[in-house]
Backbone as a chain_set.jsonl record, in Angstrom:
{"seq": "MKGFRTLWIVLLVLFASGCKNMLNDFIDTTPPSSPTGLWTETGDNSIELFWDRNRESDVAGYNVFVSSSYNGRYELIGSVGTPYFKDNAARNGSTYYYAVTAYDFDGNESELSRDVAYDIPRPEGYGVVLDDYRRVTATSG", "coords": {"N": [[-13.807, 60.483, -3.445], [-11.984, 58.939, -4.801], [-10.351, 58.053, -2.852], [-11.893, 56.27, -1.542], [-12.266, 54.345, -3.394], [-9.77, 53.286, -3.693], [-9.359, 52.34, -1.01], [-11.398, 50.41, -1.052], [-10.111, 48.628, -3.021], [-7.744, 47.783, -1.65], [-8.904, 46.586, 0.658], [-10.28, 44.462, -0.735], [-7.976, 43.071, -2.073], [-6.844, 42.387, 0.299], [-8.798, 40.561, 1.525], [-9.011, 38.562, -0.494], [-6.433, 37.484, -0.403], [-6.567, 36.483, 2.285], [-8.542, 34.664, 1.874], [-7.478, 32.834, 0.247], [-5.429, 31.924, 1.893], [-6.93, 30.675, 3.935], [-8.198, 28.739, 2.307], [-5.979, 26.983, 1.699], [-5.374, 26.058, 4.096], [-7.328, 23.971, 4.499], [-6.838, 22.223, 2.605], [-5.418, 19.174, 2.251], [-2.117, 18.137, 1.918], [-0.477, 16.259, 2.855], [1.05, 13.114, 2.815], [-0.125, 9.877, 4.064], [1.409, 7.905, 6.566], [3.91, 5.378, 5.768], [2.88, 1.872, 5.384], [3.334, -0.796, 8.009], [4.579, -3.65, 9.296], [4.267, -5.623, 7.529], [3.379, -9.006, 6.391], [3.181, -12.318, 5.093], [0.975, -15.106, 4.187], [1.362, -18.328, 2.854], [-0.135, -19.958, 0.177], [-1.969, -22.243, -1.937], [-1.117, -21.523, -5.009], [-1.52, -19.113, -4.555], [-1.104, -16.117, -2.339], [-1.556, -14.669, 0.791], [-1.703, -11.488, 2.044], [-0.766, -9.438, 4.934], [-0.9, -6.66, 7.196], [-0.28, -3.912, 9.284], [-2.899, -1.835, 10.407], [-2.992, 1.722, 9.463], [-2.572, 4.448, 11.517], [-3.539, 6.964, 11.095], [-6.518, 9.154, 10.64], [-7.659, 9.671, 8.306], [-7.015, 7.759, 6.326], [-7.799, 6.262, 3.306], [-7.462, 3.917, 1.934], [-5.414, 1.141, 0.707], [-2.618, 0.503, -1.466], [-1.317, -2.216, -3.386], [1.647, -3.723, -4.235], [3.818, -5.596, -6.343], [6.769, -7.512, -7.042], [9.389, -9.185, -8.932], [11.77, -9.208, -7.95], [13.896, -8.202, -4.984], [14.84, -5.505, -5.187], [13.769, -4.787, -7.344], [11.538, -3.534, -9.921], [8.434, -2.357, -8.675], [5.065, -3.335, -9.354], [1.77, -2.154, -9.428], [-0.778, -4.179, -8.178], [-3.174, -4.258, -7.035], [-5.951, -2.472, -5.032], [-7.182, -1.918, -1.757], [-9.461, -1.461, 0.946], [-8.973, -2.348, 3.419], [-6.457, -3.735, 5.655], [-5.434, -6.022, 4.32], [-4.958, -8.506, 1.612], [-5.296, -10.611, -1.086], [-3.28, -12.417, -3.247], [-4.3, -13.926, -5.917], [-2.977, -14.462, -8.309], [-0.557, -15.361, -8.079], [1.854, -17.868, -8.657], [2.574, -21.261, -8.041], [5.914, -22.118, -6.845], [7.265, -19.72, -7.98], [9.06, -16.795, -6.927], [7.804, -14.096, -5.043], [7.775, -10.588, -4.351], [6.441, -8.195, -2.102], [5.164, -4.937, -1.504], [3.588, -2.072, 0.206], [1.493, 0.512, -0.008], [-0.053, 3.545, 1.726], [-2.982, 5.351, 1.012], [-4.746, 8.594, 1.383], [-7.925, 10.281, 1.709], [-7.832, 12.648, 0.107], [-6.207, 11.878, -1.834], [-3.433, 11.682, -1.46], [-0.508, 9.775, -1.355], [1.574, 7.485, 0.396], [4.957, 6.632, 0.86], [6.36, 3.464, -0.446], [6.024, 0.737, 1.631], [8.354, -0.004, 4.315], [8.82, -2.573, 5.183], [9.145, -5.118, 3.157], [7.793, -8.004, 1.971], [8.387, -11.257, 1.023], [7.416, -14.283, -0.821], [6.864, -17.762, -1.607], [4.508, -19.326, -3.349], [3.143, -22.573, -2.804], [1.789, -25.962, -3.311], [-0.808, -27.36, -1.334], [-0.605, -30.076, -0.489], [-1.986, -32.072, 0.316], [-3.041, -35.308, 0.385], [-0.655, -36.231, -0.701], [1.873, -38.57, -0.806], [4.761, -39.264, 0.98], [7.898, -40.773, 0.635], [10.468, -42.503, 2.289], [13.678, -41.222, 2.42], [15.825, -42.814, 2.225], [15.02, -44.881, 0.76], [13.655, -44.186, -1.69], [14.681, -41.516, -3.127], [13.567, -39.491, -4.927], [10.83, -38.868, -4.272], [10.911, -38.315, -1.641], [10.529, -36.742, 1.538]], "CA": [[-14.344, 59.267, -4.078], [-10.814, 58.307, -5.196], [-9.845, 57.469, -1.598], [-12.826, 55.043, -1.248], [-12.008, 53.306, -4.461], [-8.327, 52.739, -3.176], [-9.703, 51.643, 0.093], [-12.144, 49.081, -1.621], [-9.176, 47.686, -3.734], [-6.878, 47.385, -0.706], [-9.827, 45.515, 1.179], [-10.561, 43.276, -1.881], [-6.81, 42.387, -2.08], [-6.703, 41.707, 1.612], [-9.913, 39.577, 1.557], [-8.612, 37.639, -1.458], [-5.326, 36.775, 0.114], [-7.08, 35.937, 3.285], [-9.364, 33.431, 1.469], [-6.44, 31.851, -0.259], [-4.612, 31.214, 3.157], [-7.955, 29.837, 4.406], [-8.357, 27.702, 1.569], [-4.844, 26.277, 1.859], [-5.568, 25.44, 5.49], [-8.204, 23.045, 4.411], [-6.261, 21.266, 1.577], [-4.555, 18.277, 2.758], [-1.104, 17.815, 1.053], [0.435, 15.416, 3.577], [0.65, 11.792, 2.783], [-0.13, 9.101, 5.308], [2.818, 7.084, 6.922], [4.085, 4.047, 4.991], [2.373, 0.788, 6.23], [4.127, -1.427, 8.681], [4.229, -5.035, 9.585], [3.805, -6.563, 6.388], [3.706, -10.429, 6.402], [2.297, -13.306, 4.192], [0.728, -16.606, 4.347], [1.511, -18.914, 1.614], [-1.312, -20.9, -0.325], [-1.651, -23.123, -3.329], [-1.23, -20.732, -6.211], [-2.026, -17.724, -3.92], [-0.441, -15.569, -1.315], [-2.231, -13.758, 1.37], [-0.833, -10.459, 2.617], [-1.416, -8.776, 5.943], [-0.077, -5.449, 7.594], [-0.879, -3.045, 10.434], [-3.823, -0.665, 9.968], [-2.42, 2.84, 9.76], [-3.376, 5.163, 12.527], [-4.149, 8.232, 10.676], [-7.876, 8.936, 10.552], [-7.838, 9.903, 6.908], [-6.593, 6.718, 5.35], [-8.984, 5.68, 2.518], [-7.164, 2.594, 1.542], [-3.968, 0.729, 0.488], [-2.299, -0.072, -2.795], [-0.576, -3.368, -3.073], [2.474, -3.816, -5.258], [4.548, -6.755, -6.379], [7.997, -7.425, -7.885], [9.969, -10.54, -9.038], [13.192, -9.05, -6.992], [13.622, -7.297, -3.913], [15.288, -4.225, -5.617], [13.213, -4.607, -8.826], [10.445, -2.509, -10.063], [7.19, -2.933, -8.041], [3.895, -2.876, -10.07], [0.535, -2.148, -8.794], [-1.551, -5.255, -8.474], [-4.454, -4.065, -6.525], [-6.189, -1.612, -4.143], [-8.028, -2.435, -0.937], [-9.723, -0.683, 2.09], [-8.474, -3.029, 4.719], [-4.93, -4.383, 5.618], [-5.408, -7.461, 3.789], [-5.02, -8.535, 0.28], [-4.884, -12.025, -1.397], [-2.876, -12.354, -4.578], [-4.552, -15.065, -6.614], [-2.286, -14.469, -9.572], [0.68, -16.046, -7.794], [1.868, -19.344, -9.265], [3.575, -22.181, -7.368], [7.228, -22.279, -7.476], [7.719, -18.39, -8.171], [9.164, -15.945, -5.801], [6.994, -12.778, -5.21], [8.109, -9.579, -3.303], [5.439, -7.403, -1.904], [5.031, -3.823, -0.668], [2.195, -1.644, 0.187], [1.36, 2.139, 0.242], [-1.44, 3.913, 2.13], [-3.548, 6.662, 0.505], [-5.818, 9.221, 1.992], [-9.222, 10.808, 0.902], [-7.297, 13.652, -0.735], [-5.325, 11.329, -3.03], [-2.079, 11.814, -1.06], [0.01, 8.399, -1.244], [2.742, 7.233, 1.257], [6.145, 5.889, 0.314], [6.323, 1.968, -0.399], [6.387, 0.154, 2.942], [9.639, -0.506, 4.445], [8.597, -4.009, 5.268], [8.837, -5.93, 1.963], [7.669, -9.393, 2.276], [8.386, -12.222, -0.106], [6.856, -15.58, -0.497], [6.766, -18.671, -2.728], [3.336, -20.212, -3.168], [3.321, -23.938, -2.975], [0.804, -26.704, -3.2], [-1.056, -27.692, 0.111], [0.175, -31.167, -0.064], [-3.108, -33.031, 0.697], [-3.131, -36.623, -0.41], [0.596, -36.548, -1.185], [2.558, -39.716, -0.127], [6.138, -39.129, 0.854], [8.686, -41.936, 0.679], [11.493, -42.671, 3.155], [14.686, -40.614, 1.528], [16.827, -43.773, 2.105], [14.746, -45.774, -0.135], [13.187, -43.462, -2.93], [15.036, -40.021, -2.883], [12.924, -38.547, -5.596], [9.488, -38.489, -3.559], [10.954, -38.222, -0.341], [10.237, -35.469, 2.036]], "C": [[-13.133, 58.381, -4.5], [-10.175, 57.462, -4.13], [-10.647, 56.228, -1.19], [-12.514, 54.049, -2.279], [-10.604, 52.61, -4.086], [-8.605, 51.841, -2.017], [-10.408, 50.069, -0.188], [-11.139, 48.123, -2.275], [-8.327, 47.026, -2.831], [-7.752, 46.284, 0.186], [-10.142, 44.245, 0.403], [-9.391, 42.413, -1.959], [-6.446, 41.654, -0.851], [-7.63, 40.386, 1.904], [-9.346, 38.32, 0.69], [-7.506, 36.726, -0.951], [-5.661, 36.006, 1.278], [-7.766, 34.613, 2.937], [-8.433, 32.389, 0.913], [-5.65, 31.134, 0.872], [-5.734, 30.304, 3.749], [-8.253, 28.627, 3.669], [-7.261, 26.65, 1.605], [-4.753, 25.522, 3.192], [-6.516, 23.941, 5.448], [-7.816, 21.924, 3.374], [-5.201, 20.434, 2.15], [-3.345, 17.883, 1.767], [-0.099, 16.675, 1.687], [-0.006, 14.039, 3.463], [0.57, 10.936, 3.949], [1.142, 8.373, 5.584], [2.895, 5.978, 6.123], [3.557, 2.944, 6.087], [3.44, 0.109, 6.874], [3.646, -2.687, 8.997], [3.677, -5.77, 8.819], [4.254, -8.008, 6.473], [2.793, -11.186, 5.441], [1.992, -14.572, 4.78], [0.763, -17.421, 2.887], [0.26, -20.071, 1.393], [-0.844, -21.621, -1.576], [-2.03, -22.017, -4.438], [-1.77, -19.403, -5.649], [-1.087, -17.388, -2.68], [-1.371, -14.412, -0.646], [-1.344, -12.705, 2.115], [-1.71, -9.763, 3.867], [-0.624, -7.707, 6.393], [-1.044, -4.621, 8.733], [-1.665, -1.974, 9.777], [-2.839, 0.598, 10.307], [-3.345, 3.561, 10.703], [-4.058, 6.542, 12.11], [-5.629, 8.078, 10.296], [-8.52, 9.163, 9.169], [-7.489, 8.982, 5.942], [-7.796, 6.177, 4.635], [-8.651, 4.3, 2.073], [-5.689, 2.206, 1.322], [-3.821, 0.156, -0.951], [-1.244, -1.147, -2.453], [0.34, -3.468, -4.358], [3.302, -5.047, -5.163], [5.765, -6.655, -7.359], [8.437, -8.817, -7.892], [11.373, -10.412, -8.267], [12.818, -8.005, -6.046], [14.016, -5.752, -4.418], [14.737, -3.962, -7.104], [12.093, -3.597, -8.817], [9.157, -3.168, -9.693], [6.144, -2.392, -8.866], [2.759, -3.098, -9.222], [-0.362, -3.244, -9.235], [-3.133, -5.173, -7.825], [-4.604, -2.902, -5.35], [-7.286, -1.998, -3.16], [-8.299, -1.315, 0.289], [-9.435, -1.023, 3.32], [-6.977, -3.359, 4.718], [-4.928, -5.62, 5.319], [-5.763, -7.432, 2.152], [-4.511, -10.012, -0.094], [-4.566, -11.917, -2.993], [-3.237, -13.734, -5.145], [-3.904, -15.47, -7.84], [-0.84, -14.94, -9.347], [0.705, -17.373, -8.105], [2.979, -19.985, -8.396], [5.037, -22.367, -7.847], [8.067, -20.959, -7.748], [7.924, -17.617, -6.892], [8.604, -14.622, -6.014], [7.525, -11.887, -4.03], [6.963, -8.542, -3.257], [5.723, -6.042, -1.155], [3.89, -3.073, -0.836], [2.324, -0.044, 0.559], [0.003, 2.48, 0.877], [-1.663, 5.189, 1.337], [-4.637, 7.246, 1.119], [-6.908, 9.679, 1.041], [-8.719, 11.973, 0.02], [-6.342, 13.076, -1.867], [-3.706, 11.364, -2.755], [-1.571, 10.228, -0.79], [1.218, 8.358, -0.437], [3.65, 6.58, 0.229], [5.792, 4.303, 0.314], [6.686, 1.767, 1.136], [7.797, -0.143, 3.165], [9.8, -1.859, 4.707], [8.262, -4.529, 3.878], [8.762, -7.259, 2.167], [7.772, -10.202, 1.059], [7.915, -13.565, 0.33], [6.811, -16.337, -1.79], [5.732, -19.514, -2.567], [3.752, -21.681, -3.483], [1.948, -24.68, -2.864], [0.324, -27.23, -1.741], [-0.506, -29.007, 0.318], [-0.922, -32.319, 0.347], [-3.021, -34.267, -0.175], [-1.94, -37.041, -1.026], [1.316, -37.645, -0.337], [4.048, -39.339, -0.118], [6.837, -40.391, 1.121], [9.855, -41.669, 1.674], [12.852, -42.054, 2.097], [15.688, -41.741, 1.222], [16.365, -44.916, 0.932], [14.285, -45.235, -1.613], [13.36, -42.057, -2.717], [14.154, -39.136, -3.659], [11.598, -38.048, -5.128], [9.7, -38.57, -2.194], [10.778, -36.944, 0.344], [10.587, -35.329, 3.781]], "O": [[-13.28, 57.16, -4.544], [-9.584, 56.406, -4.358], [-10.131, 55.289, -0.584], [-12.518, 52.864, -1.944], [-10.459, 51.396, -4.227], [-8.153, 50.696, -2.001], [-10.084, 48.976, 0.276], [-11.28, 46.911, -2.113], [-8.072, 45.836, -3.018], [-7.262, 45.172, 0.381], [-10.235, 43.137, 0.932], [-9.54, 41.192, -1.935], [-5.878, 40.562, -0.849], [-7.198, 39.362, 2.434], [-9.26, 37.201, 1.194], [-7.556, 35.497, -1.017], [-5.137, 34.898, 1.396], [-7.59, 33.597, 3.61], [-8.621, 31.189, 1.116], [-5.286, 29.96, 0.794], [-5.408, 29.155, 4.046], [-8.534, 27.58, 4.252], [-7.596, 25.467, 1.546], [-4.11, 24.479, 3.312], [-6.375, 23.018, 6.25], [-8.421, 20.853, 3.327], [-4.146, 20.952, 2.516], [-3.683, 17.265, 0.757], [0.903, 16.276, 1.094], [-1.114, 13.669, 3.85], [1.252, 11.291, 4.91], [1.939, 8.294, 4.649], [1.81, 5.552, 5.727], [3.723, 3.035, 7.303], [4.558, 0.325, 6.406], [2.435, -2.909, 9.003], [2.751, -6.523, 9.119], [5.455, -8.235, 6.62], [1.739, -10.686, 5.048], [2.623, -15.064, 5.715], [0.136, -16.996, 1.917], [-0.16, -20.848, 2.251], [0.271, -21.618, -2.096], [-3.204, -21.721, -4.659], [-2.455, -18.679, -6.371], [-0.419, -18.252, -2.112], [-1.842, -13.464, -1.276], [-0.345, -13.066, 2.736], [-2.926, -9.572, 3.863], [0.528, -7.759, 5.962], [-2.254, -4.75, 8.917], [-1.265, -1.318, 8.815], [-2.032, 0.548, 11.235], [-4.564, 3.397, 10.748], [-4.972, 7.079, 12.737], [-6.014, 7.062, 9.718], [-9.696, 8.894, 8.923], [-7.612, 9.282, 4.754], [-8.726, 5.683, 5.271], [-9.584, 3.531, 1.842], [-4.805, 2.946, 1.755], [-4.687, -0.511, -1.518], [-0.464, -1.066, -1.505], [-0.176, -3.306, -5.464], [3.515, -5.552, -4.06], [5.785, -5.873, -8.31], [8.014, -9.616, -7.057], [12.026, -11.42, -7.996], [11.888, -7.201, -6.107], [13.367, -4.832, -3.92], [15.181, -3.108, -7.872], [11.789, -2.932, -7.826], [8.769, -4.233, -10.175], [6.148, -1.195, -9.154], [2.696, -4.025, -8.414], [-0.72, -3.342, -10.409], [-4.056, -5.929, -8.127], [-3.606, -2.443, -4.792], [-8.336, -2.408, -3.655], [-7.477, -0.436, 0.546], [-9.563, -0.251, 4.27], [-6.349, -3.205, 3.67], [-4.383, -6.4, 6.1], [-6.532, -6.667, 1.569], [-3.537, -10.538, 0.445], [-5.35, -11.463, -3.826], [-2.499, -14.678, -4.86], [-4.129, -16.544, -8.397], [-0.015, -14.93, -10.261], [-0.281, -18.077, -7.887], [4.035, -19.433, -8.086], [5.337, -22.697, -8.994], [9.298, -20.981, -7.761], [7.16, -17.714, -5.931], [8.859, -14.012, -7.052], [7.694, -12.354, -2.903], [6.559, -8.057, -4.314], [6.51, -6.066, -0.208], [3.17, -3.248, -1.82], [3.166, 0.445, 1.312], [-0.987, 1.797, 0.613], [-0.755, 5.964, 1.036], [-5.557, 6.493, 1.44], [-6.853, 9.515, -0.178], [-9.447, 12.174, -0.952], [-5.8, 13.809, -2.695], [-2.867, 11.13, -3.625], [-2.241, 9.518, -0.04], [1.974, 9.314, -0.61], [3.332, 6.123, -0.869], [4.926, 3.924, 1.102], [7.475, 2.482, 1.753], [8.455, -0.538, 2.202], [10.896, -2.37, 4.477], [7.115, -4.369, 3.461], [9.794, -7.77, 2.601], [7.21, -9.781, 0.048], [7.954, -13.976, 1.49], [6.737, -15.774, -2.883], [5.838, -20.435, -1.757], [4.608, -21.937, -4.33], [1.004, -24.073, -2.358], [1.241, -27.525, -0.975], [0.125, -29.14, 1.366], [-0.525, -33.435, 0.682], [-2.935, -34.166, -1.399], [-1.94, -38.009, -1.786], [1.284, -37.512, 0.886], [4.574, -39.103, -1.206], [6.275, -41.133, 1.927], [10.16, -40.486, 1.828], [12.912, -42.538, 0.967], [16.338, -41.725, 0.177], [17.152, -45.654, 0.34], [14.579, -45.891, -2.613], [12.464, -41.368, -2.228], [13.918, -38.03, -3.173], [11.204, -36.941, -5.495], [8.746, -38.886, -1.483], [10.899, -35.958, -0.383], [10.383, -34.267, 4.369]]}, "num_chains": 1, "name": "protein.A"}
């Protein structure tokens, strides 16, 4: 009977350790690659961002970050499910630096994109009359 109990404990330990290894095989701890191809289109008090879609099949979405300087602190401004984001909080005349991360369904997040795009929103300019710079310098263009 004592040998049976020892055998039972050994089998239980082997089973439990095997289950743990099997469970670890199903837990994804690998983050997606960083997004690439980040570029912007300037608008009037807005900036549109575009980037290449990640190739990993488990990418759930993207986090978009902004900073006031290239090496500055980047702050999260939004999350999207597609490789497009429009920053409607950008104000004309200010410089904005953007970076993007990708995250998967298990919550793993990539590093910031190596492509950091910057832009300065400006008015569209419809209905603006520009003067000849030789006559009126202040309103020339």
